[in-house]
Amino acid sequence: MLPEWVYRNCPEVSAVHREAAIARQAQLTKPTGALGRLEQLAIELAGLQATEEPRASRVPIIIFAGDHGIVAQGVSAYPQAVTIAMMANFASGGAAISVLARELGTSLEVVDAGTLAQEQMPGIVTDKPRSGTRDFSVEAALTSTDLAFAFEAGRRAVVRADAGRPDLLILGEMGIGNTTTSAAIAASLLGVSAGEIAGSGTGVDAAGRAHKARVIDAAIARHGVAGASVEKILCAVGGLEIAAISGAIIAAAQARIPVLIDGFIVSVAALAAARLNPSCQPFQLASHQSAEQGHRLVLRALNVQPLISLDLRLGEGSGAAIALPLVRAGCALHNGMATFAQANVPDRPA
């Protein structure tokens, strides 16, 4: 169903570089462990990047956009036209992620992976098999051909980014209705009810969340995908931008490029990627825990600890972008601090 490369093993974490990073941290002019998670982050990156000097300078941002047929069931507070309007906003520099990309000095690419746009939009890469998914409450959202195309679109985006020799990637999403789609995928993968996963998304109230959960539970039962294969789940209730992100995560890991994982939707794509290809999981670095109620469960399933928790629920890769300066700080401290010997500072007695 999916291309053969999806299942190809990713490089192993370099034990040599990881151990060297641990040894260096022990010699820096600070008490052992005094920089907490920043120390561990630098050690992780050293092993993932197979280098003595972990880096987070070149970090392209890629946003995948898609539309969702499930919106017909009244699960979103915003109309579907917002997806296309926001793509234009990304390209013109007015969106939150556009501002953050400028602030961080990094590039931003927007990929139409499956929106309802019928014409090529200025500043947007169009790479989609169809315009929007089908309404998964009445039929499967995607065909196997659609799904394979989306994974390839994710891989193509990574190939474009890889030309700039990135240290990390940030992947984001845009798509009215995609919190419903993500909740359906997560509930199916984790074997829990939609009530435990479905959040407020674009701002629906308690009644809206309850309605969303009922729609999702009914669809999961209709398609029989609780505990099914990842491929079957993604075809039944998936989204094109979400599948493209899963493909991009796997392709990045295969190229030894760690991914700074954004919020709920990207984390669900990461979980699907890890279930398809477990060897990509070490390359997933969690940026933040969002306000979406299901995000905590997905992060737990991924066995990752987010760097920050600011009650964000914007998406677009914004949480990962906000966390990036912390990653850069961790790398700078690891690479730039003097050792006790270099600074002629007495170390602790052995």
mmCIF file with all atom_site columns, C-alpha atoms in Angstrom, residues 65 87 109-115 117-131 149 153 156 160:
data_model
loop_
_atom_site.group_PDB
_atom_site.id
_atom_site.type_symbol
_atom_site.label_atom_id
_atom_site.label_alt_id
_atom_site.label_comp_id
_atom_site.label_asym_id
_atom_site.label_entity_id
_atom_site.label_seq_id
_atom_site.pdbx_PDB_ins_code
_atom_site.Cartn_x
_atom_site.Cartn_y
_atom_site.Cartn_z
_atom_site.occupancy
_atom_site.B_iso_or_equiv
_atom_site.pdbx_formal_charge
_atom_site.auth_seq_id
_atom_site.auth_comp_id
_atom_site.auth_asym_id
_atom_site.auth_atom_id
_atom_site.pdbx_PDB_model_num
ATOM 1  C CA . ALA A 1 65  ? -2.042 22.191 4.274  1.00 0.00 ? 65  ALA A CA 1
ATOM 2  C CA . MET A 1 87  ? -2.229 29.561 2.943  1.00 0.00 ? 87  MET A CA 1
ATOM 3  C CA . GLU A 1 109 ? 7.838  26.556 2.710  1.00 0.00 ? 109 GLU A CA 1
ATOM 4  C CA . VAL A 1 110 ? 4.087  25.982 2.406  1.00 0.00 ? 110 VAL A CA 1
ATOM 5  C CA . VAL A 1 111 ? 2.895  22.828 0.638  1.00 0.00 ? 111 VAL A CA 1
ATOM 6  C CA . ASP A 1 112 ? -0.671 22.384 -0.568 1.00 0.00 ? 112 ASP A CA 1
ATOM 7  C CA . ALA A 1 113 ? -0.881 18.670 0.198  1.00 0.00 ? 113 ALA A CA 1
ATOM 8  C CA . GLY A 1 114 ? -4.641 18.455 -0.296 1.00 0.00 ? 114 GLY A CA 1
ATOM 9  C CA . THR A 1 115 ? -6.653 21.662 0.045  1.00 0.00 ? 115 THR A CA 1
ATOM 10 C CA . ALA A 1 117 ? -7.706 25.207 -3.953 1.00 0.00 ? 117 ALA A CA 1
ATOM 11 C CA . GLN A 1 118 ? -8.305 24.631 -7.645 1.00 0.00 ? 118 GLN A CA 1
ATOM 12 C CA . GLU A 1 119 ? -5.490 26.800 -8.972 1.00 0.00 ? 119 GLU A CA 1
ATOM 13 C CA . GLN A 1 120 ? -1.823 27.237 -8.187 1.00 0.00 ? 120 GLN A CA 1
ATOM 14 C CA . MET A 1 121 ? -1.377 29.902 -5.492 1.00 0.00 ? 121 MET A CA 1
ATOM 15 C CA . PRO A 1 122 ? 1.597  32.298 -5.495 1.00 0.00 ? 122 PRO A CA 1
ATOM 16 C CA . GLY A 1 123 ? 4.286  31.242 -3.051 1.00 0.00 ? 123 GLY A CA 1
ATOM 17 C CA . ILE A 1 124 ? 2.744  27.795 -2.472 1.00 0.00 ? 124 ILE A CA 1
ATOM 18 C CA . VAL A 1 125 ? 4.120  24.410 -3.562 1.00 0.00 ? 125 VAL A CA 1
ATOM 19 C CA . THR A 1 126 ? 1.226  22.311 -4.884 1.00 0.00 ? 126 THR A CA 1
ATOM 20 C CA . ASP A 1 127 ? 1.787  18.574 -4.409 1.00 0.00 ? 127 ASP A CA 1
ATOM 21 C CA . LYS A 1 128 ? -1.506 16.749 -3.909 1.00 0.00 ? 128 LYS A CA 1
ATOM 22 C CA . PRO A 1 129 ? -3.418 13.755 -5.259 1.00 0.00 ? 129 PRO A CA 1
ATOM 23 C CA . ARG A 1 130 ? -6.853 15.330 -4.797 1.00 0.00 ? 130 ARG A CA 1
ATOM 24 C CA . SER A 1 131 ? -8.579 18.410 -3.395 1.00 0.00 ? 131 SER A CA 1
ATOM 25 C CA . PHE A 1 149 ? 0.951  10.036 -2.887 1.00 0.00 ? 149 PHE A CA 1
ATOM 26 C CA . ALA A 1 153 ? 4.803  14.496 -1.104 1.00 0.00 ? 153 ALA A CA 1
ATOM 27 C CA . ARG A 1 156 ? 9.755  15.347 -1.714 1.00 0.00 ? 156 ARG A CA 1
ATOM 28 C CA . ARG A 1 160 ? 14.000 20.010 -1.166 1.00 0.00 ? 160 ARG A CA 1
#
